[in-house]
Short mmCIF file of C-alpha atoms in Angstrom, two decimals:
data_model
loop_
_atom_site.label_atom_id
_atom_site.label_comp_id
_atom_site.label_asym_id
_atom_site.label_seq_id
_atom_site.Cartn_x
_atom_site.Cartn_y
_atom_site.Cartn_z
CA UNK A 1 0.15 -69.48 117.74
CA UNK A 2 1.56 -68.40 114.49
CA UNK A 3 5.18 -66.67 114.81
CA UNK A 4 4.10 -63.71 113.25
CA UNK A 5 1.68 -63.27 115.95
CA UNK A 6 1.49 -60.61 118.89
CA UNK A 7 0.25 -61.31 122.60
CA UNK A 8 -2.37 -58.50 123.04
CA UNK A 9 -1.66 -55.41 125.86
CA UNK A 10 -3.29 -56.54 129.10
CA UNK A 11 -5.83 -53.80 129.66
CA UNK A 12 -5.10 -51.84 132.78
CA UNK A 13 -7.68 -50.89 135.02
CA UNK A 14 -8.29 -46.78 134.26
CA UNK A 15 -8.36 -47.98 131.06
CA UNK A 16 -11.19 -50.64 131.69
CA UNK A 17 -15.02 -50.36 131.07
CA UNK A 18 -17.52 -50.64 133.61
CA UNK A 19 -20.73 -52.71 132.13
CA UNK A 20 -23.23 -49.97 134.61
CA UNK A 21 -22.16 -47.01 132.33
CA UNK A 22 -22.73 -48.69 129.17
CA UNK A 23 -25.75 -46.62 128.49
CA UNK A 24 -24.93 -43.36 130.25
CA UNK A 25 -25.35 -41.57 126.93
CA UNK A 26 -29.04 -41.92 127.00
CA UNK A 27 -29.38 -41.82 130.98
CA UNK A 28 -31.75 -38.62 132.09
CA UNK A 29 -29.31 -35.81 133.49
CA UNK A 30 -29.52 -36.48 137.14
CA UNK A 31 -28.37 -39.67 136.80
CA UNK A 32 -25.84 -39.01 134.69
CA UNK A 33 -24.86 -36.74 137.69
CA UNK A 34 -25.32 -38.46 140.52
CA UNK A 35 -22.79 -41.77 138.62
CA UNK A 36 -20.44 -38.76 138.13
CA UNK A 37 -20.51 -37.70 141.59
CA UNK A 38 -20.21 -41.49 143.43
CA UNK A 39 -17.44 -41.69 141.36
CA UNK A 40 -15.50 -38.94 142.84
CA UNK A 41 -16.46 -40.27 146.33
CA UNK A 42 -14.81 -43.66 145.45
CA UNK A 43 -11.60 -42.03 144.32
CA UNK A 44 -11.41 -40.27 147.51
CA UNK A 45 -11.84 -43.58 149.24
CA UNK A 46 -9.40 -44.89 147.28
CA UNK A 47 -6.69 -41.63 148.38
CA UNK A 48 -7.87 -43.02 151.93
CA UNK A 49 -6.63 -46.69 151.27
CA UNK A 50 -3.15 -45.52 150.43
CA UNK A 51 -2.75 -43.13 153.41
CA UNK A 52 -0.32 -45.62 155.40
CA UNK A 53 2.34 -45.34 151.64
CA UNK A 54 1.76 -41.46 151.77
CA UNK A 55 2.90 -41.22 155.87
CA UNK A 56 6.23 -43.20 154.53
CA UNK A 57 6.88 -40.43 151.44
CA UNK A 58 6.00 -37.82 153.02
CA UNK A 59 8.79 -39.03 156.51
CA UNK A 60 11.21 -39.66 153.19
CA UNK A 61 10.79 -36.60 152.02
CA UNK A 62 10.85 -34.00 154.97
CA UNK A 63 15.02 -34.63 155.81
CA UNK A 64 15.28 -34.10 152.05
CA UNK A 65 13.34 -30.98 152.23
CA UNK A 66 14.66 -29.53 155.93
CA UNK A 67 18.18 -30.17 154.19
CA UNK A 68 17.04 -27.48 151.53
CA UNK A 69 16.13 -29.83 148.26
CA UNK A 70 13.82 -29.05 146.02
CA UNK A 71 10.45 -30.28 144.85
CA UNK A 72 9.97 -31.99 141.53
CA UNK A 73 7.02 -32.99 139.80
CA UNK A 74 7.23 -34.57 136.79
CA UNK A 75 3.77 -35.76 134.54
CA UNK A 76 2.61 -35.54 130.85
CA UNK A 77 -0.86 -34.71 129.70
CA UNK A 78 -4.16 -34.54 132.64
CA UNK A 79 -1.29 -36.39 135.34
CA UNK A 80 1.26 -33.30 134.14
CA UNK A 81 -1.08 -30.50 134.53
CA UNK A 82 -2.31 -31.56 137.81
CA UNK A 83 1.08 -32.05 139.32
CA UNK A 84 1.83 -28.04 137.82
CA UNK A 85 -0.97 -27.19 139.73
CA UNK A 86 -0.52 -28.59 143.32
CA UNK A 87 3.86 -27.44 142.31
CA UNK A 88 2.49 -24.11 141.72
CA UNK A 89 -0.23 -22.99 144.62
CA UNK A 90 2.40 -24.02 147.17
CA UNK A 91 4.35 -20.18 146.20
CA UNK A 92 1.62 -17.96 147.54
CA UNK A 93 -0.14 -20.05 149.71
CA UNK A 94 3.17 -21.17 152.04
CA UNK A 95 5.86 -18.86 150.50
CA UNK A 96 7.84 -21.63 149.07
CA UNK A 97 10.62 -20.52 147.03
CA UNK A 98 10.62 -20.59 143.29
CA UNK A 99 14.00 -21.73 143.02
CA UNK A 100 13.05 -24.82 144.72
CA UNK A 101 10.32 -26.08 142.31
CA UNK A 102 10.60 -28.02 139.27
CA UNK A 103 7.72 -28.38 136.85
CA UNK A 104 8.32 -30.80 134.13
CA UNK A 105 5.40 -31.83 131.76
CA UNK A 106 6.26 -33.69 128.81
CA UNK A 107 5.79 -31.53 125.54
CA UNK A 108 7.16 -28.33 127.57
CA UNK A 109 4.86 -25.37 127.73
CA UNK A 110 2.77 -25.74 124.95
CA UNK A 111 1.47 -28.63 126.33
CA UNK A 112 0.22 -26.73 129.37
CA UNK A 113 -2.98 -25.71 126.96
CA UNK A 114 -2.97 -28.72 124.30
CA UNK A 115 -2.14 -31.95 123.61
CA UNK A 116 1.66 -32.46 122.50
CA UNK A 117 1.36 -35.90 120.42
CA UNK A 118 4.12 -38.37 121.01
CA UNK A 119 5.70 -36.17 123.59
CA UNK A 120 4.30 -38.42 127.02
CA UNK A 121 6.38 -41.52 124.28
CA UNK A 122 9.96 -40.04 124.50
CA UNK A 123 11.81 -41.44 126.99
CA UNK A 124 15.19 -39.47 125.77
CA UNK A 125 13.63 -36.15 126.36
CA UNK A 126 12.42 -36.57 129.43
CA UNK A 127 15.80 -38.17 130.66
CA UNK A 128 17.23 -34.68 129.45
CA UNK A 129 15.03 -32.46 130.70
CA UNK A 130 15.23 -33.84 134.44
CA UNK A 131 19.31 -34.07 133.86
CA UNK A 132 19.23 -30.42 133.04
CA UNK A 133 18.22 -29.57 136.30
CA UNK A 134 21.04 -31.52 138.56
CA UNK A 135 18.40 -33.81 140.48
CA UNK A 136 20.59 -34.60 143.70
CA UNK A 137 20.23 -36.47 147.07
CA UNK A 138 18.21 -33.62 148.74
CA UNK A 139 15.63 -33.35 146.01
CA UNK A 140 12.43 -35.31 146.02
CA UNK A 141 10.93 -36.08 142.47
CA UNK A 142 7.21 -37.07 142.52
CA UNK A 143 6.07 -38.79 139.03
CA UNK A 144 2.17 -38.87 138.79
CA UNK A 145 0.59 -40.77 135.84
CA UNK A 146 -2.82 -42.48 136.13
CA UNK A 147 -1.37 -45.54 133.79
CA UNK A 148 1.57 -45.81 135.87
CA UNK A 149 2.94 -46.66 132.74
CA UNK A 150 4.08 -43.35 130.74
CA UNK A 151 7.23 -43.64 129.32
CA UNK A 152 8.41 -39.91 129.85
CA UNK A 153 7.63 -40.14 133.27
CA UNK A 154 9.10 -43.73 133.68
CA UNK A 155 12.10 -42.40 132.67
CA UNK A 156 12.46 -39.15 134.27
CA UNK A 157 12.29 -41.13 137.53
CA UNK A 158 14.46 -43.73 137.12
CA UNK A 159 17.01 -40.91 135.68
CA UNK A 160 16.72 -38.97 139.22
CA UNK A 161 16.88 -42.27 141.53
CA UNK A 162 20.49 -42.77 140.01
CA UNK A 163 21.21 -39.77 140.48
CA UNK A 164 20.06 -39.96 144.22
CA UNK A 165 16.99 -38.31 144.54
CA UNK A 166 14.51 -39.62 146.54
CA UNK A 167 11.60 -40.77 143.86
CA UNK A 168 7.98 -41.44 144.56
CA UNK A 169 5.52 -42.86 141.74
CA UNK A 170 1.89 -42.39 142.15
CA UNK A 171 -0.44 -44.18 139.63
CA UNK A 172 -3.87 -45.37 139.64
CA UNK A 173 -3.03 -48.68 138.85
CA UNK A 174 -0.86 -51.87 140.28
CA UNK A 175 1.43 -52.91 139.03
CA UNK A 176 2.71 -50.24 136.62
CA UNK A 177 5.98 -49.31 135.50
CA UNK A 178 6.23 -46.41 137.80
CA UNK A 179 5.56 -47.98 140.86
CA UNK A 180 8.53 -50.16 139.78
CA UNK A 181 11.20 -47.53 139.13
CA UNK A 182 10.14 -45.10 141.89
CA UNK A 183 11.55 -45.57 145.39
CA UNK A 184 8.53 -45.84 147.05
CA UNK A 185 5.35 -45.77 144.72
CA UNK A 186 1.76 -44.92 145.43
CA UNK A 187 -0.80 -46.96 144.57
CA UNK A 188 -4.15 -44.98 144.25
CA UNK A 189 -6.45 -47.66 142.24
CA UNK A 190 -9.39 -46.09 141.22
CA UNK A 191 -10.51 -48.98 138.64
CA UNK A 192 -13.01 -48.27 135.21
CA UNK A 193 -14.35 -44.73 134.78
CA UNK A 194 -18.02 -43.49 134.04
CA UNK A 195 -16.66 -42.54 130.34
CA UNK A 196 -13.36 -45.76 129.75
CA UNK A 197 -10.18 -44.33 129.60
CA UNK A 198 -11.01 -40.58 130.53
CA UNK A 199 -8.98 -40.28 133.36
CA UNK A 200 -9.46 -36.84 133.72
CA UNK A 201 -12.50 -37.71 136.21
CA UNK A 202 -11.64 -40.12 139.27
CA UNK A 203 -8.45 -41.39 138.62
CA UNK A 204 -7.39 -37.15 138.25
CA UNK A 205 -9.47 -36.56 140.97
CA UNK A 206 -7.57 -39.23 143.31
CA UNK A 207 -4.21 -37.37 141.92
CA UNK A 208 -4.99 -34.39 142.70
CA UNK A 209 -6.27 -35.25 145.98
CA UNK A 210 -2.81 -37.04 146.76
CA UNK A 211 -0.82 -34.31 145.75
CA UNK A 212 -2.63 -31.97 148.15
CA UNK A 213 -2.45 -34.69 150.81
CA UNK A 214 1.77 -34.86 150.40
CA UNK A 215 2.85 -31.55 149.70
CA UNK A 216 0.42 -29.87 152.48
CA UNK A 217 1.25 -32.39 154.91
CA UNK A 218 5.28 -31.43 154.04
CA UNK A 219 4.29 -27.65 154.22
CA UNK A 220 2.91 -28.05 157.31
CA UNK A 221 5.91 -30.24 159.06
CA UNK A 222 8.07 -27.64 157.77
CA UNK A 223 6.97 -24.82 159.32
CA UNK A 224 4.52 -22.79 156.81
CA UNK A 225 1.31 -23.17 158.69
CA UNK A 226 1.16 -22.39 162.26
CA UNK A 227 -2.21 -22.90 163.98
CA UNK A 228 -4.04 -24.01 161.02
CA UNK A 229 -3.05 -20.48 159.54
CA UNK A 230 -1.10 -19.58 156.32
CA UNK A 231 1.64 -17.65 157.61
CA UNK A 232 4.31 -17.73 154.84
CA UNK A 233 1.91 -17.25 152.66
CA UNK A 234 2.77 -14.01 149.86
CA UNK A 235 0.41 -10.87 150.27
CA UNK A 236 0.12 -9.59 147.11
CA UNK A 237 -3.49 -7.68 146.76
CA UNK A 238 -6.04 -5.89 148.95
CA UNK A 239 -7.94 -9.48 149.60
CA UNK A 240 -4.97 -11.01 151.03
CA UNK A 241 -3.57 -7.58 153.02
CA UNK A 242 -7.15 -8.30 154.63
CA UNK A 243 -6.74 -12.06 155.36
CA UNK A 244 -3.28 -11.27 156.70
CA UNK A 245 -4.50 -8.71 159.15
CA UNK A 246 -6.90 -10.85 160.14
CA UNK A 247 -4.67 -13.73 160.71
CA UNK A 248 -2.21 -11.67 162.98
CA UNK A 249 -4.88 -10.32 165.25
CA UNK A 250 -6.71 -13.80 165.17
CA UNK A 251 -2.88 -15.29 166.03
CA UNK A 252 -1.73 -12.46 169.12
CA UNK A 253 -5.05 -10.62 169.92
CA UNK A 254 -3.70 -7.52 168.96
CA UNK A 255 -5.36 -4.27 167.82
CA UNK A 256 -5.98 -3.95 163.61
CA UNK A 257 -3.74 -0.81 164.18
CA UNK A 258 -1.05 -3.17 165.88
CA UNK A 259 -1.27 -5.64 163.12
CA UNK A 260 -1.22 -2.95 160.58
CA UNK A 261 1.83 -1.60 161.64
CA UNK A 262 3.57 -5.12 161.88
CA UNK A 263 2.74 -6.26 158.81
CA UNK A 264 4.01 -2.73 157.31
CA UNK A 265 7.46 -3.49 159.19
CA UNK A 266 7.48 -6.68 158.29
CA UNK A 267 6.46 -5.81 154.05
CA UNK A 268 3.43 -7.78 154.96
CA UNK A 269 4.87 -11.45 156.29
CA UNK A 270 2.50 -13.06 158.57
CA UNK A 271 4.88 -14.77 160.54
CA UNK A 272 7.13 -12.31 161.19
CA UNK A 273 4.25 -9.76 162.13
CA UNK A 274 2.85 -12.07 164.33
CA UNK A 275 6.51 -12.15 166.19
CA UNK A 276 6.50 -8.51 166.59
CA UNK A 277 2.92 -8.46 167.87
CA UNK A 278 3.70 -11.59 170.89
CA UNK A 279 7.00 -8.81 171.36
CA UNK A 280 9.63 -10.14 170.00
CA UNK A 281 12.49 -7.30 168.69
CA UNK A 282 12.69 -6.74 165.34
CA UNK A 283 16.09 -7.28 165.40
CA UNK A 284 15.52 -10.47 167.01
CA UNK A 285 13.75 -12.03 164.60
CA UNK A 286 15.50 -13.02 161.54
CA UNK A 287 17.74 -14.70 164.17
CA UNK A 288 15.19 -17.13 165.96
CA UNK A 289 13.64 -17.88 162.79
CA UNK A 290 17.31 -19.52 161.26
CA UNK A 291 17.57 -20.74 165.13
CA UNK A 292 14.67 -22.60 164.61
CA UNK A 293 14.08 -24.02 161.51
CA UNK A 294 11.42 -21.47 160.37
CA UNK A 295 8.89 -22.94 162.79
CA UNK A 296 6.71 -20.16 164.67
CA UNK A 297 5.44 -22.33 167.34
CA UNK A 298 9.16 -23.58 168.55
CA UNK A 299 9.87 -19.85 168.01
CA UNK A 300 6.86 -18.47 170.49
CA UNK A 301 7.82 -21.01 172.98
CA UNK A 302 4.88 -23.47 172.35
CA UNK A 303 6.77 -26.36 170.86
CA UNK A 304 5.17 -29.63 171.82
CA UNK A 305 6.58 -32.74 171.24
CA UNK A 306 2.99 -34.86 171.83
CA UNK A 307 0.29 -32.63 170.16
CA UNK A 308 -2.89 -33.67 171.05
CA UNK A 309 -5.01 -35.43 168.23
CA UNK A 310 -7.55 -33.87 166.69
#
């Protein structure tokens, strides 16, 4: 081999080509479909493999969480946005609070609607932009990129695991940087998709999926759903005033007029409606809650230590 010469990028698996979809451009429309929709299964499947690494992030992260850290997710491009999105639903569906969510996407906010070029390359930035938020011991920082290999996210981890946070890579590929500079990192391998290299299709569908699977699973253990119900979850329109009356007279058996009136007390909080409705003092209330932890069930009494399985 001449000096001058270069060994060649091993190709990564997302970024691979799968000989079957070599002539999807002239396949008739259902099929096209149907290739499109066994994809998604398999990434699924694939969120399903890695269940036993997501049960050991998500008992890392809880203490953090319970201790009153916040939630970081860091991404750039289709691995960005989706982490914004699963960051983002968790304020009005379990009340969590703003001040305790970090979004970072390389390229800032413009990137939120196009492509910033070069921005997923600098490693400086992104080292800067997690520093400016003080990433400490209580704070978990979760770095999604399909490549596992993104420098900006690369970096904004290994920035926030000296600093002490706990940090957990997810990629769609082994052996990737990320996995390496994370804590604990995810392996989600989702392999060659229908169209090479877009990995806005499976390998985003597996992220998102994992995402949802973490940060529900963390809602939930803290406290934000109580009987497979959203009760922390913001009313802020006449749909949701409707869902939340509904969920307090589905919760205590009371009267609509009963759960009217609590949720008025309350400014329309679930959880603390559903308190006054099983007759707890309003003056009480604020009380128990800090007592314990947030958590309803513990609150009402019905604190289990060996639910049953569903």
């Amino acid at each position: 081999m001449s000096p001058n010469s270069t060994v060649p990028t091993p190709l990564i698996a997302t970024e691979g080509q799968d000989p079957r979809y070599a002539d999807v451009d002239i396949w008739p429309v259902a099929s096209v479909l149907d290739a499109l929709v066994e994809s998604q299964m398999s990434a699924i499947a694939a969120v399903r493999a890695a269940t036993p690494e997501l049960e050991r992030a998500v008992g890392s992260a809880l203490p953090r969480l319970l201790a009153g850290g916040r939630l970081f997710y860091v991404g750039a491009g289709t691995s960005g946005r989706i982490g914004m999105q699963d960051g983002v639903e968790l304020l009005p569906t379990f009340g969590w609070e703003p001040g305790r969510l970090v979004l970072l996407l390389a390229g800032g906010h413009d990137a939120v609607y196009q492509a910033a070029e070069g921005a997923e390359d600098r490693e400086d930035v992104a080292r800067a932009d997690i520093l400016a938020h003080n990433p400490g011991p209580d704070d978990v920082v979760l770095g999604i990129a399909a490549s596992g290999s993104t420098p900006y996210t690369c970096a904004a981890l290994a920035a926030a695991r000296a600093a002490g946070s706990l940090t957990i890579g997810i990629a769609c590929n082994r052996g990737g940087r990320l996995l390496d500079v994370a804590e604990q990192g995810i392996a989600v391998v989702t392999g060659p998709e229908v169209i090479s290299g877009s990995t806005r299709l499976k390998a985003g569908t597996a992220q998102k999926a994992t995402l949802n699977l973490i940060s529900t699973t963390l809602m939930i253990r803290m406290g934000h759903a109580y009987r497979g119900q959203m009760v922390d979850m913001r009313v802020v329109n006449a749909k949701l005033r409707d869902r939340a009356c509904r969920m307090v007279r589905n919760l205590t058996g009371s009267t609509e007029q009963k759960a009217q009136q609590a949720l008025a007390a309350t400014g329309f909080n679930v959880k603390r409606a559903v308190m006054i409705c099983s007759g707890i003092p309003a003056d009480q209330i604020e009380a128990l809650l800090a007592a314990h932890g947030g958590n309803l069930r513990s609150v009402l009494g019905q604190d289990d230590s060996t639910p049953a399985t569903p």
